[in-house]
Coordinates of C-alpha atoms and ligand atoms in Angstrom, one line a residue:
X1 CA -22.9 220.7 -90.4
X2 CA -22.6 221.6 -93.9
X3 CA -23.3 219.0 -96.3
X4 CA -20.5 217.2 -98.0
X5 CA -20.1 218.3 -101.8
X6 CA -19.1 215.6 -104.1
X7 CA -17.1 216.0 -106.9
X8 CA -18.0 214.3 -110.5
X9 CA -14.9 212.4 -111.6
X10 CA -13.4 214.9 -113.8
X11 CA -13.5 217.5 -111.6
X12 CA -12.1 215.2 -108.7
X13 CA -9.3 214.7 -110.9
X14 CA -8.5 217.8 -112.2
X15 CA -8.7 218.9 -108.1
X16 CA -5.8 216.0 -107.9
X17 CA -3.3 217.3 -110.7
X18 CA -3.9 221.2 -109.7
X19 CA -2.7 219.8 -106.0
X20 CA 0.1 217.4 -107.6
X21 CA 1.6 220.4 -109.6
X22 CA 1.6 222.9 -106.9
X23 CA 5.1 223.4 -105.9
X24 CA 4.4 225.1 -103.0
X25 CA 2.9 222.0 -101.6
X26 CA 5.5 219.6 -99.9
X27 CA 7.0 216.9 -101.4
X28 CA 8.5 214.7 -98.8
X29 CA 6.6 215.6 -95.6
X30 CA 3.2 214.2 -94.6
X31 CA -0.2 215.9 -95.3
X32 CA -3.7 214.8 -96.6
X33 CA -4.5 214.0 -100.4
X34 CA -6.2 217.5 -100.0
X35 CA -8.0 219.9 -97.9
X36 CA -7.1 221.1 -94.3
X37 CA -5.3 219.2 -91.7
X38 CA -4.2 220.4 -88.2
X39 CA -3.2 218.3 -84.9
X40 CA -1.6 215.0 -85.2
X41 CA -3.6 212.3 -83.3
X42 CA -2.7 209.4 -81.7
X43 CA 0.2 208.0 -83.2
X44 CA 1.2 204.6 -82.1
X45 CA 3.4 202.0 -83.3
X46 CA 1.5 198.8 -84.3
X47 CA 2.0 195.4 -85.8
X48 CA 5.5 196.5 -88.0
X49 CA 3.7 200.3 -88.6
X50 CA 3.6 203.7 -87.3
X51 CA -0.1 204.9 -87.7
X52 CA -0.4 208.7 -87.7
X53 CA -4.0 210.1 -87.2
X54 CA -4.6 214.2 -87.8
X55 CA -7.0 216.8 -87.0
X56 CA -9.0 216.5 -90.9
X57 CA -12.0 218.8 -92.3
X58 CA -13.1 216.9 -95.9
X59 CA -15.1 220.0 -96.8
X60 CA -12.7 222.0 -97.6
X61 CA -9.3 224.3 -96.6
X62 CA -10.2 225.7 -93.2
X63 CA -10.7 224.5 -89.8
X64 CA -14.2 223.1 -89.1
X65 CA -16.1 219.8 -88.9
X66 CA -13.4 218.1 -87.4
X67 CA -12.7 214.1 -88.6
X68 CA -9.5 211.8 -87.7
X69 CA -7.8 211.7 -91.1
X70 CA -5.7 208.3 -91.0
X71 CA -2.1 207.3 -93.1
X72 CA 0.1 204.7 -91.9
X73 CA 3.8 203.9 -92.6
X74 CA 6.2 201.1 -93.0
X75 CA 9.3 203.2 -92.7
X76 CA 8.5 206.6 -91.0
X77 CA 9.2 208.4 -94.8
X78 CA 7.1 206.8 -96.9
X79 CA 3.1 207.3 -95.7
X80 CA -0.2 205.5 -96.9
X81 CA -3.7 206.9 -96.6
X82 CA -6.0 205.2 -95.1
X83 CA -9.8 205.6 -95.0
X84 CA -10.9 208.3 -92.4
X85 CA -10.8 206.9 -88.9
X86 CA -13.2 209.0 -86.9
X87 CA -16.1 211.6 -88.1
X88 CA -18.6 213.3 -85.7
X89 CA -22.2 211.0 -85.2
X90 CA -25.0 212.4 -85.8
X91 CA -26.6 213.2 -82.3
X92 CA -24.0 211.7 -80.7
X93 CA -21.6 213.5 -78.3
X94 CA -19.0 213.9 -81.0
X95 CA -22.1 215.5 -83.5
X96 CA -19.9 219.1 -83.1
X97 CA -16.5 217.4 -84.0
X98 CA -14.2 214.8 -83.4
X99 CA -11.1 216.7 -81.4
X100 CA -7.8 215.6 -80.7
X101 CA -7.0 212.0 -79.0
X102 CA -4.5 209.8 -78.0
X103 CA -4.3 205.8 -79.1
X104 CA -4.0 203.0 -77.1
X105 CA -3.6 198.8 -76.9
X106 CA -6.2 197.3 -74.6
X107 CA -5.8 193.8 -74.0
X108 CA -4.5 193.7 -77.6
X109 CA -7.5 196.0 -79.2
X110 CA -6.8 199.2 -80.4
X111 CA -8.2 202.6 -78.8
X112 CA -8.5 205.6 -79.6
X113 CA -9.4 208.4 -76.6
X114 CA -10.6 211.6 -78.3
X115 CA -13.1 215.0 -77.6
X116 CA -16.6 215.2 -78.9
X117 CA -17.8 218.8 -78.6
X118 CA -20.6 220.9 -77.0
X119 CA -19.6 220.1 -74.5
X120 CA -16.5 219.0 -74.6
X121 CA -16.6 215.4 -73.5
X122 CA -14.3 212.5 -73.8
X123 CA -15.1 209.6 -75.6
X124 CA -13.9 205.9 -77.2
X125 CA -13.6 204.2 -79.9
X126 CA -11.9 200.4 -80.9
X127 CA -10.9 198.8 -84.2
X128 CA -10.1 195.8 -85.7
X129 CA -6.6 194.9 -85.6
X130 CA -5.6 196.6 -89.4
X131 CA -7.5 200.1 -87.5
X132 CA -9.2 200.3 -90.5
X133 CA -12.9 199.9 -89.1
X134 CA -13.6 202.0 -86.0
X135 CA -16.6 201.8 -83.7
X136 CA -17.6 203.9 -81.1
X137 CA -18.2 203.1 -77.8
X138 CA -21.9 202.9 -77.6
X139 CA -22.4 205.2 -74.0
X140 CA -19.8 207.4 -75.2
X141 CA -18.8 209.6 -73.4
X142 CA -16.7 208.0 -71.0
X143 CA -15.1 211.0 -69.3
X144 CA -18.6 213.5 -69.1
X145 CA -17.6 216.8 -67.2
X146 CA -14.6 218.3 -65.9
X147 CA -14.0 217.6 -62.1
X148 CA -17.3 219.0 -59.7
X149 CA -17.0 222.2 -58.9
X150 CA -14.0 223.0 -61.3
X151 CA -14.7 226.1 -63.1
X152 CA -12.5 224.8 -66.8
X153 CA -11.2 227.3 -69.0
X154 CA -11.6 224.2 -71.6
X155 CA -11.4 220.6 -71.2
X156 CA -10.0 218.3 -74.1
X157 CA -7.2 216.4 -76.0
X158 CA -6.6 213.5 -73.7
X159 CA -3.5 211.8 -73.7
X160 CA -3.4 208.3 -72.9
X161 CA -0.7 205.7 -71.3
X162 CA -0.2 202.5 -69.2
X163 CA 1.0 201.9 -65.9
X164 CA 1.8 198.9 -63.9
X165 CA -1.7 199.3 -62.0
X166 CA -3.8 200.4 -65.3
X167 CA -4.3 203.5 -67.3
X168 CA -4.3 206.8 -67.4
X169 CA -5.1 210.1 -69.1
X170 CA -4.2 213.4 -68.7
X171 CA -6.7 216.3 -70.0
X172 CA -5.9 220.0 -71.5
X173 CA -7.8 222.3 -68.8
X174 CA -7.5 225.2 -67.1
X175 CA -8.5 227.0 -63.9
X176 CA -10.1 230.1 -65.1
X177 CA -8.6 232.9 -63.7
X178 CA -5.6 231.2 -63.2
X179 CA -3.4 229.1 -65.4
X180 CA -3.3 226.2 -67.6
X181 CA -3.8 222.3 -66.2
X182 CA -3.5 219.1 -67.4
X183 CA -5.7 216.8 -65.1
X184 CA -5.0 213.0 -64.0
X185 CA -7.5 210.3 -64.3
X186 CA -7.1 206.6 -63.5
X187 CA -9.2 203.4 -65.3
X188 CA -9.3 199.6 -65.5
X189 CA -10.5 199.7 -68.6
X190 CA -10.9 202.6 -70.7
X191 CA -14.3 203.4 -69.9
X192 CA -14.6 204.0 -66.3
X193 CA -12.8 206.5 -65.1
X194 CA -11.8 208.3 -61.8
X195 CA -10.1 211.6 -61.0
X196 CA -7.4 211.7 -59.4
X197 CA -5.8 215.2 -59.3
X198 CA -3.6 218.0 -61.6
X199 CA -0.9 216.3 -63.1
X200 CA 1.0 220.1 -63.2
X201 CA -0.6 223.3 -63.6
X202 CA 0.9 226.9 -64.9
X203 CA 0.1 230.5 -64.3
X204 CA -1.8 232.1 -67.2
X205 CA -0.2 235.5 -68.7
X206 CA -2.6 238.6 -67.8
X207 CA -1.4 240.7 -70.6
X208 CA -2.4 238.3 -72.9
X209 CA -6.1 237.6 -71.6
X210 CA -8.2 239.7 -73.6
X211 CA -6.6 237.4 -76.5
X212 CA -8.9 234.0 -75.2
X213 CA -7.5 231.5 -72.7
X214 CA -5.5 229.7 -74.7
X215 CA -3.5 232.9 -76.0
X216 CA -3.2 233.2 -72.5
X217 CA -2.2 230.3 -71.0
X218 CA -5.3 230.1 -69.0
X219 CA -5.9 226.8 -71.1
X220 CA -3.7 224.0 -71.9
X221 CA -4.2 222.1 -75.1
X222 CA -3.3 218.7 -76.2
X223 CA -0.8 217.3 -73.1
X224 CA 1.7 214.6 -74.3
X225 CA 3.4 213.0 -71.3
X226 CA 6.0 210.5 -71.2
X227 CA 9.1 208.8 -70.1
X228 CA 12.8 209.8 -71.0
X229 CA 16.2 208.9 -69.9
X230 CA 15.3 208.1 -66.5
X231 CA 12.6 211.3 -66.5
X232 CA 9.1 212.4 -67.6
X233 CA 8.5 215.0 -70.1
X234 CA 5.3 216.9 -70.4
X235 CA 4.6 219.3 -72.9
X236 CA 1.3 221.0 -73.7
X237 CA 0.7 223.9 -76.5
X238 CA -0.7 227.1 -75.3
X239 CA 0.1 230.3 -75.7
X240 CA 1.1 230.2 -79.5
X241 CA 3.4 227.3 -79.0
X242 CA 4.4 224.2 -77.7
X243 CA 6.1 224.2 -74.1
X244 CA 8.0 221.1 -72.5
X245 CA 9.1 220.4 -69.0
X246 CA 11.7 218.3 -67.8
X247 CA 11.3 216.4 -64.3
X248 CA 10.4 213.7 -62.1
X249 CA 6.7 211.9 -61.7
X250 CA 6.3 210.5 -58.6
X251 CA 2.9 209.5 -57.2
X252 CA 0.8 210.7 -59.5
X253 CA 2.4 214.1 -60.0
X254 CA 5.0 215.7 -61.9
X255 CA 8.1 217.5 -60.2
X256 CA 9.6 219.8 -63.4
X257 CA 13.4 220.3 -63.2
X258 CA 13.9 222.2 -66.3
X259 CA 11.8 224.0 -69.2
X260 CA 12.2 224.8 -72.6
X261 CA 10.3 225.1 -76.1
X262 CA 9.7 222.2 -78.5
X263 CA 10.1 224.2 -81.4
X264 CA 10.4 228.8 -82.0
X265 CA 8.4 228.8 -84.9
X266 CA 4.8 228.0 -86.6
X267 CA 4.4 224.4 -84.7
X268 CA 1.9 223.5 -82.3
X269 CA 0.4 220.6 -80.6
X270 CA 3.0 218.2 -81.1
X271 CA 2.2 214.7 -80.5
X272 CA 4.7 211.5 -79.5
X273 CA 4.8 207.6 -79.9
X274 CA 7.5 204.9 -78.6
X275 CA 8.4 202.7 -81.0
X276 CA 9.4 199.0 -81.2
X277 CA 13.2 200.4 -80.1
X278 CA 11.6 202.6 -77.6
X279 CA 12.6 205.8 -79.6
X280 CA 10.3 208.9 -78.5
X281 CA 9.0 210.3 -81.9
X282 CA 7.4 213.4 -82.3
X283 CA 5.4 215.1 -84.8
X284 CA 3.8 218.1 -85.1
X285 CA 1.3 220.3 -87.1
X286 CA 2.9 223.0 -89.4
X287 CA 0.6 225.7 -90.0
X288 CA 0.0 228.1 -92.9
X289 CA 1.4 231.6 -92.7
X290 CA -1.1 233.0 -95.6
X291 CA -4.9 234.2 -95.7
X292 CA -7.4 231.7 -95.0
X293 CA -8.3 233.1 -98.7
X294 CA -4.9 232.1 -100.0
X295 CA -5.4 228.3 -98.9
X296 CA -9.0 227.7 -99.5
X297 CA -7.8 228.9 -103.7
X298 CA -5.0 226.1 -102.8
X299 CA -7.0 223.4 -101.7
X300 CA -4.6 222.5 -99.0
X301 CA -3.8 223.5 -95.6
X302 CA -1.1 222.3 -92.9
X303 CA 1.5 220.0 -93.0
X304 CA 3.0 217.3 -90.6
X305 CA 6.1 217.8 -89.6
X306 CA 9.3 215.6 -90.1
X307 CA 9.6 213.0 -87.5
X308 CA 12.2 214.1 -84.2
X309 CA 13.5 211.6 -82.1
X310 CA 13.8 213.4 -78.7
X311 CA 16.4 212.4 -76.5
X312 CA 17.1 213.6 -72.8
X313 CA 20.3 216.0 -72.9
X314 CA 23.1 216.1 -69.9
X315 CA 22.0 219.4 -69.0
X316 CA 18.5 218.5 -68.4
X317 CA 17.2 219.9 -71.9
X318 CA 15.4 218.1 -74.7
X319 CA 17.6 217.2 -78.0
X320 CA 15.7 217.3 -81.2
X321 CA 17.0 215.4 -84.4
X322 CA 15.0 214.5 -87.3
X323 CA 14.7 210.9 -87.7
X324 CA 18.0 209.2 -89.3
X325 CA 15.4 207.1 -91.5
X326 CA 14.6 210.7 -93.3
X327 CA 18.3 209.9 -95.0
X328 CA 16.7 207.5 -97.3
X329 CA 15.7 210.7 -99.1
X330 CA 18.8 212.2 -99.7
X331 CA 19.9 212.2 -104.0
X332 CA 23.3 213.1 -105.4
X333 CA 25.3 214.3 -102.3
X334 CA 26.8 217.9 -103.1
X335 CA 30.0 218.8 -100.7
X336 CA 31.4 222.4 -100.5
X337 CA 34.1 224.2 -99.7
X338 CA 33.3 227.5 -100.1
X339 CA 29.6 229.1 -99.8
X340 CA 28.1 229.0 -103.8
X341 CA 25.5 231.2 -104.8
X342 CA 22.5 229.3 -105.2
X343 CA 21.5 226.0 -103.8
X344 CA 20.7 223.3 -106.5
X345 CA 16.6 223.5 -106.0
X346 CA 14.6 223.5 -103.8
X347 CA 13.8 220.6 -101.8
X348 CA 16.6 220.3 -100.7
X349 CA 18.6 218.9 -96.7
X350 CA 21.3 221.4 -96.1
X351 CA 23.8 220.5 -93.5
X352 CA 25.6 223.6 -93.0
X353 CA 28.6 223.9 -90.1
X354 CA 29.5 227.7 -89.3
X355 CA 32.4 228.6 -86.8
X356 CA 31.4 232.1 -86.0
X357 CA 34.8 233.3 -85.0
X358 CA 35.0 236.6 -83.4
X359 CA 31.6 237.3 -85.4
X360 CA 28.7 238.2 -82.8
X361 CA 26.2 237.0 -85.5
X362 CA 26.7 234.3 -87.7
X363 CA 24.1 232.6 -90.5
X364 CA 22.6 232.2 -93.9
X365 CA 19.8 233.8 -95.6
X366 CA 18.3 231.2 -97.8
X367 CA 16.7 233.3 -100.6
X368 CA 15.1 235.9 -98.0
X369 CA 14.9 233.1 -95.0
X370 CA 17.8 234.7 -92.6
X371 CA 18.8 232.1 -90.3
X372 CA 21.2 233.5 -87.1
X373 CA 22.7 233.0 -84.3
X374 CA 23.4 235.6 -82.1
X375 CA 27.0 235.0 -79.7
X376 CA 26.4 237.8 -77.2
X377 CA 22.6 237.4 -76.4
X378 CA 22.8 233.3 -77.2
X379 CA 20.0 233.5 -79.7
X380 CA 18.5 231.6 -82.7
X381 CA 16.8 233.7 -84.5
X382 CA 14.6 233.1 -88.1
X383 CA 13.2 235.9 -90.5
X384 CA 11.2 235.3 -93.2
X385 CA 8.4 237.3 -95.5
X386 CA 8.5 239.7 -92.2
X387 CA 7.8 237.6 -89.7
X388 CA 10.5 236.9 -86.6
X389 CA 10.7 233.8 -84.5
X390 CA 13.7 233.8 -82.2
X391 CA 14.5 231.9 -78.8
X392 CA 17.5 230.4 -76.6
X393 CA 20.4 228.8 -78.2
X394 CA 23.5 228.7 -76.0
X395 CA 26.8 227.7 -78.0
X396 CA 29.6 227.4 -75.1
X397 CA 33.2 228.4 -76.7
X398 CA 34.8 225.9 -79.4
X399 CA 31.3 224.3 -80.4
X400 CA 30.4 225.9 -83.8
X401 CA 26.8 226.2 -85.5
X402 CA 25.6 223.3 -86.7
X403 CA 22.7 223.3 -88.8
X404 CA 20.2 221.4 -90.4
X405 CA 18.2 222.9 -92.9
X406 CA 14.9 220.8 -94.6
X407 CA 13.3 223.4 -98.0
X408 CA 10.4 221.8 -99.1
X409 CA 7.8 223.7 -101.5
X410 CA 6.4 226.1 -98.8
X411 CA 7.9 224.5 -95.6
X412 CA 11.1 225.2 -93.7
X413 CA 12.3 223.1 -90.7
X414 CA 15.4 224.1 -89.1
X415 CA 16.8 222.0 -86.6
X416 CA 20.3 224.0 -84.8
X417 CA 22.9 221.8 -82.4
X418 CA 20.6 219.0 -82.0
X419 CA 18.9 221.5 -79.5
X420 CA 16.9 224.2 -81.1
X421 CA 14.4 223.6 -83.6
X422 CA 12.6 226.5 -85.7
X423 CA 9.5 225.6 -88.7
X424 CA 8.4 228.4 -91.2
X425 CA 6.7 228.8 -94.4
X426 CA 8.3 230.6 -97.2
X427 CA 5.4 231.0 -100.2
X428 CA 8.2 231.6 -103.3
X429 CA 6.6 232.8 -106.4
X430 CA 8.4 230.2 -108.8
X431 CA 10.1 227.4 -108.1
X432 CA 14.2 226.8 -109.4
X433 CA 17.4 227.4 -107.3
X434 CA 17.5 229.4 -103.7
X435 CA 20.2 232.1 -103.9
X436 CA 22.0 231.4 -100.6
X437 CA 24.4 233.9 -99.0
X438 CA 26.2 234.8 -95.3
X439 CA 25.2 236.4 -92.3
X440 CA 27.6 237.7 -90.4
X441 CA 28.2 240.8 -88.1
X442 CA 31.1 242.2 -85.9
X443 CA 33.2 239.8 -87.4
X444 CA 33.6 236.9 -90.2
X445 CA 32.2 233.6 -89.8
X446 CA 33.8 230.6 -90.8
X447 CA 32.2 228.1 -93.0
X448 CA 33.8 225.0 -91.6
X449 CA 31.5 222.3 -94.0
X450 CA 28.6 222.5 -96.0
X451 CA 26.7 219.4 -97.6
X452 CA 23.5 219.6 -100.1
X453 CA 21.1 217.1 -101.1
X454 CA 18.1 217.1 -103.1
X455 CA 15.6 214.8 -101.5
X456 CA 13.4 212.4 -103.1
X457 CA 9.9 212.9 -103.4
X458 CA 7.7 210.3 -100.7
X459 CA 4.8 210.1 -103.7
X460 CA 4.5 210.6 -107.0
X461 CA 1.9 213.1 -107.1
X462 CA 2.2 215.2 -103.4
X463 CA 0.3 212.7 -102.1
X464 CA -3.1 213.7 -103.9
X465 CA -3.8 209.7 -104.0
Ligands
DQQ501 N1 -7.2 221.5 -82.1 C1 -8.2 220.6 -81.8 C2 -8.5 220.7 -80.3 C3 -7.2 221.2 -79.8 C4 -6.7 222.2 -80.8 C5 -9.4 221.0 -82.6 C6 -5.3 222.5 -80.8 O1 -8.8 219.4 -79.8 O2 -7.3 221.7 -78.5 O3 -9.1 220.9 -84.0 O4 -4.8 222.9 -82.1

């Protein structure tokens, strides 16, 4: 591992305001005082708080020597960080890295499940009840090798939950050769565990093999795996994004019904918690569309996502909303009835309704972000700095396009008919006003309402402290 390099004090500082004055940085989602982030961890609602945990590197803006970076939150808006939860042991199974986890109550301790690497192992830790000091479980690991005679394209990321007759876990594998698994254990007690069978498992995608298992689908990462409306969902990221399934779990495996996307755009291995109302919260990590050049000169990389409350839809599907307690952050509301040419900033919530008429493409482009929705092939699609994310958005007759639009420094997140949700990153040379204009083709759209408001900042500084 590369050593740790400390900073003196007036260099730490001036790392701070350089970080706190980059308006590219977000101002109102969640990411580290500095350095790289990815995956969420184990978030889990506890004593009055939602604790968030992330995939963390302290040396620097790029993936490697992975820690569990730690922030908890009152409110789901407002985030405090917290001293780093878990980094790799010295000999110790974890010595490679400390991969992604789930978190758990046992018998009123908190858990945490996670992957030590080389191999890739699971392990344990507990805390006291703040989950401010965590120890490992001394004959970590507790999960040591994939199933006997399993030949695992990868084997990580457990995902934790309770069931009337004790707990279980379900693991990111893969048959090699074949397809992407997440595989079902059972315990008493955290530690000992027994295998019990595939949860679900996928086909990979041939064409895409030469690319590494996970490109292909031969290998599922980070499974999250819960009850909805009267289902289960289970969605796993492979193949460049996050996939869901809708369906029924009945002894000890999962029937899917119905499959979608969580989200078309740069957003991957999404990660859920119930909270004290039972809500199903999701969040996600963002991830940087620049060099790995362009962020290490930054001194940040990745962003949490907003909260989503998923919800089970009539027609099988998953909705997506960002959570209502994000409308804390709204400033001076700003109605219109007609479209005007720049938006006032640029962290900004745009609630835009668009009737497209006999239009077969209706949209915005947000100051070269073209947002659209195509009638005749029922698509969202998103463009931006040259890159194109589209997928399936089905508007029947009479129900317009209803979007919801977050700009915040570099990040986009654009959530369409509580049903479609796209993220990008837009890397504007200045900040100031977004000239915002229509899209429309074979037709003209109607703009039917259109609300603006600049949202408070969560920190004072971009969360730097
Ligand atoms: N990121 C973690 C792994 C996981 C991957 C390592 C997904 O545990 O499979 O940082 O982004």
């Amino acid at each position: 591992m590369r050593r740790r390099e400390f900073l003196t004090l007036p260099a730490l500082a001036a790392a701070q305001n350089k970080l706190a004055a980059d308006f590219q940085r977000p101002q109102y989602h969640f990411l580290p005082p500095a350095n790289w982030m990815n995956d969420p961890n184990g978030p889990i609602w506890w004593k009055g708080r939602y604790h968030l945990f992330y995939q963390y590197n302290p040396n620097g803006a790029f993936w490697g020597t992975m820690h569990w970076g730690h922030a908890s939150s009152e409110d789901l808006v407002h985030w405090k960080h917290l001293p780093v939860a878990l980094a790799p042991t010295p000999g110790g199974p974890d010595k490679d890295g400390v991969f992604t986890g789930s978190a758990a109550i046992h018998d009123g301790v908190p858990a945490l499940i996670y992957t030590g690497v080389h191999p890739e192992v699971q392990c344990l830790a507990t805390s006291d009840d703040q989950m401010l000091v965590w120890k490992k479980y001394p004959a970590n690991p507790v999960i040591a090798a994939p199933p006997p005679g399993m030949q695992a394209a990868g084997f990580r990321d457990p995902c934790v939950w309770r069931e009337d007759d004790g707990w279980y876990v379900a693991i990111g594998s893969g048959y090699k050769g074949v397809g992407g698994t997440a595989l079902l254990y059972r315990s008493d007690d955290l530690v000992h565990w027994s295998y019990l069978r595939p949860l679900f498992s996928g086909t990979l995608n041939p064409e895409a093999s030469k690319k590494g298992p996970v490109a292909a689908g031969e290998m599922w990462e980070c499974p999250d795996f819960f009850p909805l409306g009267g289902k289960h969902v289970l969605y796993v990221s492979t193949e460049g994004t996050a996939k869901y399934w809708v369906g029924r779990y009945e002894k000890q495996q999962f029937h899917p019904e119905s499959t979608g996307i969580l989200d078309f755009g740069g957003y991957y291995a999404p990660k859920s918690l119930a909270d004290a109302g039972g809500r199903r919260i999701v969040w996600g990590w963002i991830q940087e569309q620049r060099s790995v050049d362009a962020q290490k000169a930054a001194g940040w990389s990745g962003v949490m996502s907003l909260p989503r409350v998923l919800t089970l839809r009539r027609d099988g599907s998953l909705g997506m909303e960002p959570a209502p307690e994000l409308a804390k952050l709204r400033g001076q509301s700003r109605r219109y009835t007609k479209l005007p040419a720049q938006a006032p900033g640029d962290n900004l919530e745009i609630a835009c309704r668009l009737n497209p008429g006999s239009a077969h493409e209706a949209g915005l482009n947000l100051g070269g972000l073209e947002v659209r929705y195509d009638r005749v092939f029922r698509r969202l699609s998103v463009l931006a700095e040259n890159r194109a994310r589209e997928g399936h958005l089905a508007l029947p007759p009479g129900e317009p396009l209803d979007l919801r639009i977050f700009l915040d420094g570099s990040v986009v997140e654009i959530y369409a008919n509580g049903r479609a949700c796209v993220t990008e990153r837009i890397y504007r040379p200045r900040p100031g006003n977004i000239d915002i204009s229509l899209i429309a083709a074979g037709g003209r759209p109607r703009l039917e309402s259109l609300e603006m408001w600049e949202m408070q900042p969560i920190s004072p500084d971009r969360l730097t402290t």
